[in-house]
Amino acid sequence: MAASLHHLTFFFPLLRPPSPKPGNHSSRKSVSGTELHGATSKPNPRAIMAFASGKDTQEVVLQPGERLYLGMDFGTSGARYALIDKQGTIHSEGKREYPFYMSGETIDWVQSWKTTIFSLLEDVPVHFRPLVASISIDGTSATTIIVDSNTGEPLWRPFLYNESCPDALPMVKSIAPVNHTVCSGSSTLCKLVSWWNTEDSKKESALLLHQADWLLWLLHGKLGVSDYNNALKVGYDPEVDSYPPWLLAQPYSHLLPSVTAPGTSIGCLKENIRTQFGFSEDCVVCTGTTDSIAAFLAARATQPGKAVTSLGSTLAIKLLSTRRIEDARFGVYSHRLDDKWLVGGASNTGGAVLRELFTDEQLDKLSEQINPMEASPLDYYPLTAAGERFPVADPNLAPRLHPRPESDVEYLHGILESIARIEAKAYSLLKDMGATEVEEVFTAGGGAKNDKWIKIRERVLGLPVSRAMQTEAAYGAALLALKGAQQSLN
C-alpha cells in the first residue's frame, strides 16, 4: 500500500488563517505584508520574521532549525507558489502569469512553463530558501508531454488539458473496459494513442510525462516518474497500484512512466539549481498531483462525507468517499487518496451563466436584496449553451432561463436556487452510485464570496456549507511537500 496521507488530518486543525492573495501578473507577498511586483523584483533581505494574517495579526518567529515546505501550482493561465511551515502557516506566496513564447504560429507552452518555474523559485524570498526542506508541484489534469527518454526534451508539442483527440477514441474504447475514465477524447490515453498513430519515428526512445511530472523532472533530474493522481487518465489503476493488463499489452506501453503516491520523495534538488538559488543540500523534490486534487487538499476536507464544491465558470464537486465510483457516461471518476477515494463530477452550469446576465456590481447589489430563507418558485436550468454532463448526461439539453420575472432580484434568486438544486441532485446521484453520503460542503471559487448564495445552498442541500479556509492549489501542493519531507525522515 502506498504511503499514507492520513497524518495531514492531525495538523489541519492547527492551521492559522491564510494570508491575503497576491496581486496580478507577477507578485510575491511575504506574510509580513510586503508585496513586490514585476519580474525583476528582489526580496527584502531585512525581513527576518513573518506574520500570520487575520483579525488578530501575530508575529510568527521561525525557531532555530525549523523548516519550510514549498508548493507550486501550474494552472491554465499562470502559476502560484505557497511556502508553509509544519503547522500550515503561510510565510510567503506569489504568482506569475505565463509568458508567451511562439513556435511558428503556436504558443510554445513548454518554454513558458520552464521559464515560469524558475521565475517562481526566484520569487521565493532569499532568506527563506535555505529553510526549504521539500518541494512539490501540481499541474492541470491530462496535460500530456511526450519526451525523449534520454534527454527529457519534448518530441511533440504538449497536449493541453482540454484538448480532445476524437481520432483515438474508437481504438481506446476497443481496449478499455466499458465507461472507463480513459474513454473520453480528452483523456491522457487518447492523447498518447493519437500521437502514436501520427508519429512515425522516435517511438522507441519516447516517454510520456504529465505537466507536473516534467516540471518536477527539471528540479530532480530523474526521468519517468509520475504519481497515481496524474496517471489516472492514462489508465493507471490506483486500487491495485499498477497499470492494468489490457494497457500493458499495447505496443506503446513502454512510454508509460513509473507511478508512486503523491507526495513521495523522489530525490534531492539538482545541485546546479540548489547552488543557483541558495536552497539547502538536503532539499528534496516530491511527486505531485493534479490541480483539482491539490485544491481539495488545501480545503482541509479530510474525512469521508466532506466535499468541496467549486463555483467557478462551471460547477465542479469533489466528495471524499470510502468507495470508488467510476462512470464515464457522467464524467464521474475517483482519485485515490490513501485508503479513501475522491469522487468527482462537473456540471456545465455555474458562474459563466451569471456573467452573461449580470455585471459584478449588479450581482453584489441584487444579492443583498435576496431573502435566502425563502424558496424561489422559479425552475431554471442555467446553461450558456446546449449540453450537460453531470448530474444529467444530455449533450442536447437546452438552457432554461425563462420565464424572466420583472424583478431582477427575483430572477437572480431563481438562478442561484436552480444551480443549488443541480448541486443537490449531483450529490444525490453520487450517493445513488454508491459513494459516501455528503455531510458537509466547503465552497471554493468566485461563487464562494456570495453569502446569500451560501445560505440558499445550505437550505437546498440541507447541509452545513462554508467557505473553504484555503482554496489555492499551491497550498495543497505545499502540504504534499510537507508529507514527503516527513516520510523521508522516517
Short mmCIF file of C-alpha atoms in Angstrom, two decimals:
data_model
loop_
_atom_site.label_atom_id
_atom_site.label_comp_id
_atom_site.label_asym_id
_atom_site.label_seq_id
_atom_site.Cartn_x
_atom_site.Cartn_y
_atom_site.Cartn_z
CA MET A 1 0.00 0.00 0.00
CA ALA A 2 1.24 3.46 -0.89
CA ALA A 3 2.32 5.82 1.86
CA SER A 4 -0.48 7.45 3.77
CA LEU A 5 -1.84 10.98 3.75
CA HIS A 6 -3.82 10.46 6.94
CA HIS A 7 -1.36 12.37 9.11
CA LEU A 8 -2.50 15.57 7.42
CA THR A 9 -5.71 15.29 9.41
CA PHE A 10 -3.79 15.94 12.60
CA PHE A 11 -2.20 19.23 11.65
CA PHE A 12 -5.03 20.67 9.53
CA PRO A 13 -7.00 21.85 12.61
CA LEU A 14 -3.95 23.84 13.73
CA LEU A 15 -3.80 25.96 10.60
CA ARG A 16 -3.87 29.70 11.10
CA PRO A 17 -5.94 31.87 8.73
CA PRO A 18 -4.35 32.14 5.28
CA SER A 19 -2.58 35.25 4.13
CA PRO A 20 -4.19 37.54 1.54
CA LYS A 21 -3.93 36.57 -2.11
CA PRO A 22 -1.11 38.16 -4.09
CA GLY A 23 -1.72 40.69 -6.84
CA ASN A 24 -1.89 40.22 -10.59
CA HIS A 25 0.80 39.36 -13.14
CA SER A 26 3.95 38.61 -11.17
CA SER A 27 3.70 39.21 -7.48
CA ARG A 28 5.04 37.99 -4.20
CA LYS A 29 3.78 38.50 -0.69
CA SER A 30 5.54 37.59 2.50
CA VAL A 31 3.00 37.47 5.26
CA SER A 32 4.62 40.44 6.87
CA GLY A 33 2.63 42.31 4.23
CA THR A 34 5.42 43.50 1.92
CA GLU A 35 4.34 42.99 -1.69
CA LEU A 36 6.68 43.12 -4.63
CA HIS A 37 5.66 43.33 -8.28
CA GLY A 38 7.45 42.74 -11.54
CA ALA A 39 9.74 40.12 -12.96
CA THR A 40 12.82 41.90 -11.66
CA SER A 41 11.57 42.32 -8.08
CA LYS A 42 14.07 41.34 -5.39
CA PRO A 43 13.15 40.10 -1.93
CA ASN A 44 13.77 42.23 1.10
CA PRO A 45 16.80 40.76 2.89
CA ARG A 46 15.87 42.59 6.10
CA ALA A 47 12.73 40.51 6.58
CA ILE A 48 13.63 38.01 9.29
CA MET A 49 10.18 37.03 10.51
CA ALA A 50 6.73 36.54 9.07
CA PHE A 51 3.25 37.26 10.37
CA ALA A 52 0.10 35.19 10.20
CA SER A 53 -2.65 37.36 8.77
CA GLY A 54 -6.20 37.65 10.06
CA LYS A 55 -8.11 39.70 12.59
CA ASP A 56 -5.51 39.12 15.25
CA THR A 57 -2.27 39.56 13.35
CA GLN A 58 0.51 37.97 15.31
CA GLU A 59 4.21 37.57 14.86
CA VAL A 60 5.39 34.16 13.69
CA VAL A 61 9.02 33.64 14.58
CA LEU A 62 10.77 30.70 12.97
CA GLN A 63 12.58 28.68 15.58
CA PRO A 64 16.18 27.57 15.01
CA GLY A 65 16.17 24.51 12.79
CA GLU A 66 12.54 24.96 11.70
CA ARG A 67 11.94 24.08 8.05
CA LEU A 68 9.59 25.32 5.33
CA TYR A 69 7.77 23.49 2.53
CA LEU A 70 7.27 24.81 -1.00
CA GLY A 71 4.30 24.03 -3.23
CA MET A 72 3.79 25.25 -6.79
CA ASP A 73 0.56 25.18 -8.78
CA PHE A 74 0.63 25.31 -12.58
CA GLY A 75 -2.87 26.25 -13.70
CA THR A 76 -4.39 27.14 -17.03
CA SER A 77 -3.17 30.74 -17.29
CA GLY A 78 -0.46 31.08 -14.68
CA ALA A 79 1.36 29.57 -11.74
CA ARG A 80 1.48 30.22 -7.99
CA TYR A 81 3.69 29.23 -5.10
CA ALA A 82 2.98 28.87 -1.39
CA LEU A 83 5.60 28.45 1.33
CA ILE A 84 4.36 26.96 4.61
CA ASP A 85 5.73 25.65 7.89
CA LYS A 86 4.80 22.33 9.51
CA GLN A 87 1.75 23.90 11.19
CA GLY A 88 0.46 25.04 7.79
CA THR A 89 1.11 28.76 8.30
CA ILE A 90 1.87 30.56 5.04
CA HIS A 91 5.14 32.50 5.17
CA SER A 92 5.26 33.64 1.57
CA GLU A 93 3.19 33.27 -1.58
CA GLY A 94 3.17 34.69 -5.08
CA LYS A 95 2.05 34.19 -8.64
CA ARG A 96 3.19 34.56 -12.23
CA GLU A 97 1.26 34.76 -15.47
CA TYR A 98 2.76 32.61 -18.20
CA PRO A 99 5.00 34.49 -20.64
CA PHE A 100 4.07 33.73 -24.23
CA TYR A 101 6.75 32.29 -26.46
CA MET A 102 5.83 31.46 -30.02
CA SER A 103 6.92 28.47 -32.09
CA GLY A 104 5.77 29.31 -35.57
CA GLU A 105 2.09 30.17 -35.22
CA THR A 106 1.54 28.29 -31.96
CA ILE A 107 2.38 29.09 -28.36
CA ASP A 108 5.46 27.31 -27.03
CA TRP A 109 3.93 26.17 -23.76
CA VAL A 110 6.96 24.12 -22.73
CA GLN A 111 9.19 27.18 -22.80
CA SER A 112 6.53 29.23 -20.97
CA TRP A 113 6.24 26.66 -18.18
CA LYS A 114 10.01 26.25 -17.92
CA THR A 115 10.55 29.99 -17.63
CA THR A 116 7.78 30.27 -15.05
CA ILE A 117 9.06 27.55 -12.70
CA PHE A 118 12.44 29.25 -12.39
CA SER A 119 10.76 32.65 -12.01
CA LEU A 120 8.79 31.26 -9.06
CA LEU A 121 11.96 29.90 -7.47
CA GLU A 122 13.47 33.35 -7.88
CA ASP A 123 10.39 34.88 -6.25
CA VAL A 124 10.82 32.86 -3.06
CA PRO A 125 12.44 35.32 -0.61
CA VAL A 126 16.19 34.75 -0.34
CA HIS A 127 16.16 34.45 3.44
CA PHE A 128 13.62 31.60 3.27
CA ARG A 129 15.31 29.49 0.59
CA PRO A 130 17.88 27.73 2.87
CA LEU A 131 14.98 26.68 5.12
CA VAL A 132 13.04 24.87 2.36
CA ALA A 133 13.07 21.14 3.11
CA SER A 134 10.96 19.90 0.20
CA ILE A 135 9.16 20.93 -2.98
CA SER A 136 6.10 19.56 -4.79
CA ILE A 137 4.13 20.69 -7.85
CA ASP A 138 0.61 20.20 -9.16
CA GLY A 139 -0.37 20.55 -12.81
CA THR A 140 -3.50 20.54 -14.93
CA SER A 141 -5.01 17.08 -15.27
CA ALA A 142 -4.40 15.28 -18.60
CA THR A 143 -1.90 17.86 -19.86
CA THR A 144 0.46 15.48 -21.64
CA ILE A 145 4.05 15.78 -22.87
CA ILE A 146 5.85 13.17 -24.99
CA VAL A 147 9.59 13.49 -24.40
CA ASP A 148 12.84 11.80 -25.36
CA SER A 149 13.59 9.23 -22.65
CA ASN A 150 17.30 10.07 -22.78
CA THR A 151 17.23 13.88 -22.79
CA GLY A 152 13.80 14.83 -21.48
CA GLU A 153 13.31 17.15 -24.44
CA PRO A 154 9.76 17.22 -25.88
CA LEU A 155 9.27 15.27 -29.10
CA TRP A 156 5.92 16.89 -29.79
CA ARG A 157 4.03 19.95 -28.70
CA PRO A 158 2.15 19.38 -25.39
CA PHE A 159 -1.43 18.13 -25.48
CA LEU A 160 -3.27 20.57 -23.22
CA TYR A 161 -5.73 19.50 -20.52
CA ASN A 162 -8.85 20.42 -22.53
CA GLU A 163 -7.64 19.19 -25.91
CA SER A 164 -9.68 16.36 -27.39
CA CYS A 165 -8.37 13.60 -29.66
CA PRO A 166 -11.55 12.01 -31.06
CA ASP A 167 -9.50 10.20 -33.70
CA ALA A 168 -8.08 7.94 -30.97
CA LEU A 169 -11.33 7.34 -29.09
CA PRO A 170 -12.55 4.27 -31.07
CA MET A 171 -9.22 2.49 -30.52
CA VAL A 172 -9.20 3.35 -26.80
CA LYS A 173 -12.79 2.15 -26.38
CA SER A 174 -11.87 -1.11 -28.10
CA ILE A 175 -9.25 -1.98 -25.46
CA ALA A 176 -10.55 -0.35 -22.25
CA PRO A 177 -13.43 -1.54 -20.03
CA VAL A 178 -16.83 -0.02 -20.76
CA ASN A 179 -17.28 3.51 -19.34
CA HIS A 180 -13.66 3.62 -18.13
CA THR A 181 -12.17 7.05 -17.36
CA VAL A 182 -9.91 6.84 -20.41
CA CYS A 183 -12.97 6.58 -22.69
CA SER A 184 -13.03 10.31 -23.27
CA GLY A 185 -11.43 12.18 -26.14
CA SER A 186 -9.55 14.44 -23.71
CA SER A 187 -8.06 11.58 -21.65
CA THR A 188 -4.29 11.19 -21.48
CA LEU A 189 -4.54 7.79 -23.12
CA CYS A 190 -6.41 9.20 -26.13
CA LYS A 191 -3.65 11.80 -26.49
CA LEU A 192 -0.97 9.11 -26.31
CA VAL A 193 -2.74 6.93 -28.90
CA SER A 194 -3.27 9.92 -31.19
CA TRP A 195 0.45 10.73 -31.04
CA TRP A 196 1.41 7.08 -31.55
CA ASN A 197 -0.75 6.85 -34.67
CA THR A 198 0.63 10.12 -36.07
CA GLU A 199 4.34 9.94 -35.32
CA ASP A 200 6.44 7.51 -37.38
CA SER A 201 9.83 7.99 -35.74
CA LYS A 202 11.36 8.16 -32.27
CA LYS A 203 8.76 5.81 -30.82
CA GLU A 204 11.32 3.55 -29.16
CA SER A 205 13.01 6.36 -27.23
CA ALA A 206 9.79 8.19 -26.29
CA LEU A 207 8.38 8.65 -22.79
CA LEU A 208 5.05 10.03 -21.59
CA LEU A 209 5.02 12.59 -18.80
CA HIS A 210 2.31 14.78 -17.36
CA GLN A 211 2.82 18.51 -16.89
CA ALA A 212 3.67 18.18 -13.19
CA ASP A 213 6.00 15.21 -13.87
CA TRP A 214 8.02 17.16 -16.43
CA LEU A 215 8.29 20.26 -14.26
CA LEU A 216 9.43 18.17 -11.29
CA TRP A 217 11.99 16.46 -13.55
CA LEU A 218 13.53 19.88 -14.19
CA LEU A 219 14.19 20.01 -10.44
CA HIS A 220 15.26 16.43 -9.58
CA GLY A 221 16.63 15.14 -12.91
CA LYS A 222 15.16 11.60 -12.76
CA LEU A 223 13.10 10.92 -15.88
CA GLY A 224 9.98 8.76 -15.92
CA VAL A 225 8.38 9.33 -12.51
CA SER A 226 4.69 10.18 -12.02
CA ASP A 227 2.00 9.95 -9.34
CA TYR A 228 -1.23 7.97 -9.30
CA ASN A 229 -3.45 11.06 -9.48
CA ASN A 230 -1.90 12.34 -12.70
CA ALA A 231 -1.63 8.80 -14.13
CA LEU A 232 -5.34 8.01 -13.66
CA LYS A 233 -6.39 9.31 -17.08
CA VAL A 234 -3.72 7.32 -18.89
CA GLY A 235 -5.28 4.15 -17.43
CA TYR A 236 -3.34 3.51 -14.23
CA ASP A 237 -5.39 1.56 -11.66
CA PRO A 238 -4.74 3.13 -8.25
CA GLU A 239 -6.78 0.47 -6.47
CA VAL A 240 -4.32 -2.32 -7.35
CA ASP A 241 -1.43 0.14 -7.71
CA SER A 242 -0.42 -0.89 -11.21
CA TYR A 243 -1.20 -0.47 -14.89
CA PRO A 244 -3.90 -2.92 -15.98
CA PRO A 245 -3.01 -5.89 -18.26
CA TRP A 246 -5.10 -4.52 -21.15
CA LEU A 247 -2.92 -1.38 -21.18
CA LEU A 248 0.41 -3.15 -20.69
CA ALA A 249 -0.41 -5.32 -23.72
CA GLN A 250 -0.36 -2.31 -26.07
CA PRO A 251 2.67 -1.53 -28.28
CA TYR A 252 3.10 1.89 -26.66
CA SER A 253 3.17 0.62 -23.06
CA HIS A 254 6.92 1.28 -22.81
CA LEU A 255 6.14 5.02 -22.86
CA LEU A 256 4.30 4.82 -19.53
CA PRO A 257 6.08 6.34 -16.52
CA SER A 258 6.60 4.60 -13.20
CA VAL A 259 3.98 5.61 -10.65
CA THR A 260 4.09 6.29 -6.93
CA ALA A 261 1.89 8.02 -4.35
CA PRO A 262 1.55 11.82 -4.47
CA GLY A 263 3.98 13.46 -2.06
CA THR A 264 6.62 10.74 -2.30
CA SER A 265 10.24 11.87 -2.12
CA ILE A 266 11.96 11.31 -5.49
CA GLY A 267 15.39 12.72 -4.74
CA CYS A 268 17.28 15.85 -3.82
CA LEU A 269 17.09 19.11 -5.71
CA LYS A 270 19.65 19.18 -8.53
CA GLU A 271 22.93 20.69 -7.41
CA ASN A 272 23.06 23.40 -10.08
CA ILE A 273 19.59 24.64 -9.13
CA ARG A 274 20.35 24.41 -5.42
CA THR A 275 23.51 26.49 -5.73
CA GLN A 276 21.96 28.98 -8.16
CA PHE A 277 19.04 29.81 -5.90
CA GLY A 278 20.52 29.08 -2.47
CA PHE A 279 18.42 26.11 -1.37
CA SER A 280 19.79 23.63 1.17
CA GLU A 281 21.72 20.48 0.27
CA ASP A 282 19.03 18.23 1.77
CA CYS A 283 16.07 19.86 -0.04
CA VAL A 284 14.05 17.00 -1.59
CA VAL A 285 11.65 17.01 -4.53
CA CYS A 286 8.40 15.05 -4.16
CA THR A 287 5.86 13.67 -6.60
CA GLY A 288 2.94 15.98 -7.24
CA THR A 289 -0.72 15.73 -8.13
CA THR A 290 -3.36 17.41 -10.29
CA ASP A 291 -4.53 20.97 -9.71
CA SER A 292 -8.02 19.94 -8.60
CA ILE A 293 -6.69 17.39 -6.09
CA ALA A 294 -4.28 19.97 -4.67
CA ALA A 295 -7.15 22.44 -4.27
CA PHE A 296 -9.17 19.77 -2.45
CA LEU A 297 -6.28 19.06 -0.08
CA ALA A 298 -5.99 22.79 0.62
CA ALA A 299 -9.66 22.92 1.70
CA ARG A 300 -8.97 20.51 4.63
CA ALA A 301 -11.86 18.20 3.75
CA THR A 302 -10.15 15.21 5.30
CA GLN A 303 -12.98 12.87 6.39
CA PRO A 304 -15.43 10.73 4.35
CA GLY A 305 -18.60 12.70 3.66
CA LYS A 306 -16.73 16.01 3.37
CA ALA A 307 -16.98 17.66 -0.03
CA VAL A 308 -15.78 20.69 -1.95
CA THR A 309 -17.99 22.47 -4.46
CA SER A 310 -16.09 24.81 -6.75
CA LEU A 311 -18.34 27.61 -8.01
CA GLY A 312 -16.31 28.98 -10.89
CA SER A 313 -17.37 29.28 -14.52
CA THR A 314 -18.79 25.81 -14.09
CA LEU A 315 -19.91 23.83 -11.03
CA ALA A 316 -17.46 21.10 -10.01
CA ILE A 317 -17.86 18.85 -6.98
CA LYS A 318 -15.48 16.50 -5.23
CA LEU A 319 -16.56 14.20 -2.41
CA LEU A 320 -14.35 12.13 -0.13
CA SER A 321 -15.76 8.61 -0.14
CA THR A 322 -14.87 5.20 1.24
CA ARG A 323 -15.99 3.68 -2.07
CA ARG A 324 -14.61 4.17 -5.57
CA ILE A 325 -17.13 5.33 -8.21
CA GLU A 326 -16.45 5.33 -11.96
CA ASP A 327 -18.87 6.10 -14.81
CA ALA A 328 -17.63 7.84 -17.93
CA ARG A 329 -21.22 8.46 -19.06
CA PHE A 330 -21.50 11.14 -16.37
CA GLY A 331 -17.84 12.15 -16.33
CA VAL A 332 -17.64 10.68 -12.81
CA TYR A 333 -14.34 9.18 -11.70
CA SER A 334 -12.43 8.64 -8.47
CA HIS A 335 -8.94 9.68 -7.49
CA ARG A 336 -7.24 7.73 -4.75
CA LEU A 337 -6.36 9.49 -1.50
CA ASP A 338 -4.64 6.74 0.50
CA ASP A 339 -7.38 4.35 1.63
CA LYS A 340 -10.18 6.70 0.52
CA TRP A 341 -11.50 7.94 -2.81
CA LEU A 342 -12.13 11.43 -4.12
CA VAL A 343 -15.20 11.16 -6.32
CA GLY A 344 -15.67 13.97 -8.80
CA GLY A 345 -18.09 15.32 -11.37
CA ALA A 346 -18.68 18.63 -13.12
CA SER A 347 -21.78 20.37 -14.44
CA ASN A 348 -21.86 22.95 -17.23
CA THR A 349 -23.94 25.27 -15.08
CA GLY A 350 -22.20 27.89 -12.96
CA GLY A 351 -20.81 31.39 -12.88
CA ALA A 352 -20.42 31.75 -16.64
CA VAL A 353 -24.20 31.99 -16.91
CA LEU A 354 -24.33 34.72 -14.27
CA ARG A 355 -21.64 36.74 -16.05
CA GLU A 356 -23.67 36.68 -19.26
CA LEU A 357 -26.67 38.18 -17.46
CA PHE A 358 -25.25 40.48 -14.77
CA THR A 359 -22.22 42.62 -14.04
CA ASP A 360 -20.26 42.03 -10.83
CA GLU A 361 -21.74 45.20 -9.38
CA GLN A 362 -25.27 44.06 -10.21
CA LEU A 363 -24.63 40.66 -8.66
CA ASP A 364 -23.48 42.30 -5.43
CA LYS A 365 -26.41 44.74 -5.19
CA LEU A 366 -29.11 42.28 -6.23
CA SER A 367 -27.80 39.56 -3.91
CA GLU A 368 -28.11 41.91 -0.94
CA GLN A 369 -31.88 42.07 -1.53
CA ILE A 370 -32.46 38.31 -1.68
CA ASN A 371 -34.04 36.53 1.28
CA PRO A 372 -32.10 33.24 1.21
CA MET A 373 -34.51 31.58 3.65
CA GLU A 374 -37.36 31.93 1.16
CA ALA A 375 -37.56 29.35 -1.63
CA SER A 376 -37.80 30.66 -5.20
CA PRO A 377 -40.71 29.28 -7.26
CA LEU A 378 -38.70 29.68 -10.47
CA ASP A 379 -37.36 26.48 -12.01
CA TYR A 380 -34.44 27.01 -14.38
CA TYR A 381 -31.56 25.00 -15.81
CA PRO A 382 -28.91 27.70 -16.24
CA LEU A 383 -26.51 26.91 -19.11
CA THR A 384 -24.57 29.12 -21.53
CA ALA A 385 -25.22 26.68 -24.39
CA ALA A 386 -26.96 23.39 -25.04
CA GLY A 387 -25.44 20.32 -23.42
CA GLU A 388 -24.94 18.96 -19.91
CA ARG A 389 -22.54 16.39 -18.45
CA PHE A 390 -23.48 15.88 -14.83
CA PRO A 391 -25.76 15.19 -12.98
CA VAL A 392 -27.76 14.94 -16.24
CA ALA A 393 -25.94 13.37 -19.18
CA ASP A 394 -27.58 15.02 -22.17
CA PRO A 395 -25.49 16.66 -24.91
CA ASN A 396 -28.65 18.29 -26.26
CA LEU A 397 -30.10 19.65 -23.01
CA ALA A 398 -31.26 23.18 -23.76
CA PRO A 399 -30.66 26.10 -21.37
CA ARG A 400 -33.79 27.05 -19.43
CA LEU A 401 -33.79 30.65 -18.17
CA HIS A 402 -37.39 31.67 -18.78
CA PRO A 403 -39.86 32.97 -17.86
CA ARG A 404 -37.95 36.03 -16.65
CA PRO A 405 -39.78 37.99 -13.94
CA GLU A 406 -39.85 41.78 -13.98
CA SER A 407 -37.76 41.90 -10.82
CA ASP A 408 -34.04 41.29 -11.36
CA VAL A 409 -33.79 40.32 -7.69
CA GLU A 410 -36.33 37.53 -8.22
CA TYR A 411 -34.57 36.49 -11.43
CA LEU A 412 -31.16 36.20 -9.77
CA HIS A 413 -32.74 34.42 -6.80
CA GLY A 414 -34.28 31.87 -9.18
CA ILE A 415 -30.97 31.26 -10.97
CA LEU A 416 -28.96 30.86 -7.76
CA GLU A 417 -31.54 28.50 -6.33
CA SER A 418 -31.70 26.47 -9.55
CA ILE A 419 -27.92 26.00 -9.54
CA ALA A 420 -28.19 24.90 -5.90
CA ARG A 421 -30.80 22.30 -6.91
CA ILE A 422 -28.44 20.98 -9.60
CA GLU A 423 -25.71 20.73 -6.95
CA ALA A 424 -28.07 18.82 -4.66
CA LYS A 425 -29.03 16.46 -7.50
CA ALA A 426 -25.33 15.87 -8.22
CA TYR A 427 -24.58 14.82 -4.64
CA SER A 428 -27.72 12.67 -4.61
CA LEU A 429 -26.57 10.92 -7.80
CA LEU A 430 -23.16 10.15 -6.31
CA LYS A 431 -24.90 8.63 -3.30
CA ASP A 432 -27.12 6.53 -5.59
CA MET A 433 -23.99 5.34 -7.42
CA GLY A 434 -22.57 4.10 -4.11
CA ALA A 435 -20.44 6.97 -2.82
CA THR A 436 -20.38 8.03 0.84
CA GLU A 437 -23.27 10.36 1.61
CA VAL A 438 -22.24 14.00 1.78
CA GLU A 439 -22.29 15.52 5.29
CA GLU A 440 -20.62 18.90 4.89
CA VAL A 441 -19.70 21.09 1.92
CA PHE A 442 -16.80 23.53 1.63
CA THR A 443 -17.06 26.10 -1.12
CA ALA A 444 -14.30 27.39 -3.37
CA GLY A 445 -14.23 29.61 -6.44
CA GLY A 446 -15.69 33.05 -7.12
CA GLY A 447 -19.18 31.98 -6.02
CA ALA A 448 -17.85 31.30 -2.52
CA LYS A 449 -17.83 35.06 -1.91
CA ASN A 450 -21.63 35.34 -2.17
CA ASP A 451 -23.01 34.92 1.38
CA LYS A 452 -26.65 34.81 0.25
CA TRP A 453 -25.87 32.01 -2.19
CA ILE A 454 -24.18 30.02 0.58
CA LYS A 455 -27.32 30.34 2.71
CA ILE A 456 -29.53 29.32 -0.24
CA ARG A 457 -27.37 26.26 -0.80
CA GLU A 458 -27.45 25.35 2.88
CA ARG A 459 -31.27 25.35 2.74
CA VAL A 460 -31.50 23.43 -0.55
CA LEU A 461 -28.80 20.88 0.34
CA GLY A 462 -29.93 20.55 3.95
CA LEU A 463 -26.26 20.56 4.95
CA PRO A 464 -23.72 22.90 6.54
CA VAL A 465 -21.98 24.92 3.82
CA SER A 466 -18.99 27.19 4.42
CA ARG A 467 -16.14 28.81 2.57
CA ALA A 468 -13.00 26.70 2.37
CA MET A 469 -10.34 28.27 4.58
CA GLN A 470 -7.78 27.76 1.85
CA THR A 471 -8.57 27.18 -1.82
CA GLU A 472 -5.25 27.74 -3.59
CA ALA A 473 -3.88 24.59 -5.19
CA ALA A 474 -0.34 25.80 -4.40
CA TYR A 475 -1.19 25.40 -0.72
CA GLY A 476 -2.26 21.79 -1.32
CA ALA A 477 1.00 21.16 -3.20
CA ALA A 478 2.90 22.56 -0.22
CA LEU A 479 1.09 20.06 2.02
CA LEU A 480 2.32 17.28 -0.26
CA ALA A 481 5.85 18.66 0.07
CA LEU A 482 5.43 18.52 3.84
CA LYS A 483 4.18 14.93 3.57
CA GLY A 484 7.21 13.93 1.52
CA ALA A 485 9.65 15.58 3.91
CA GLN A 486 8.08 13.85 6.91
CA GLN A 487 8.22 10.46 5.17
CA SER A 488 11.87 10.90 4.23
CA LEU A 489 12.68 11.34 7.94
CA ASN A 490 11.03 8.04 8.88
#
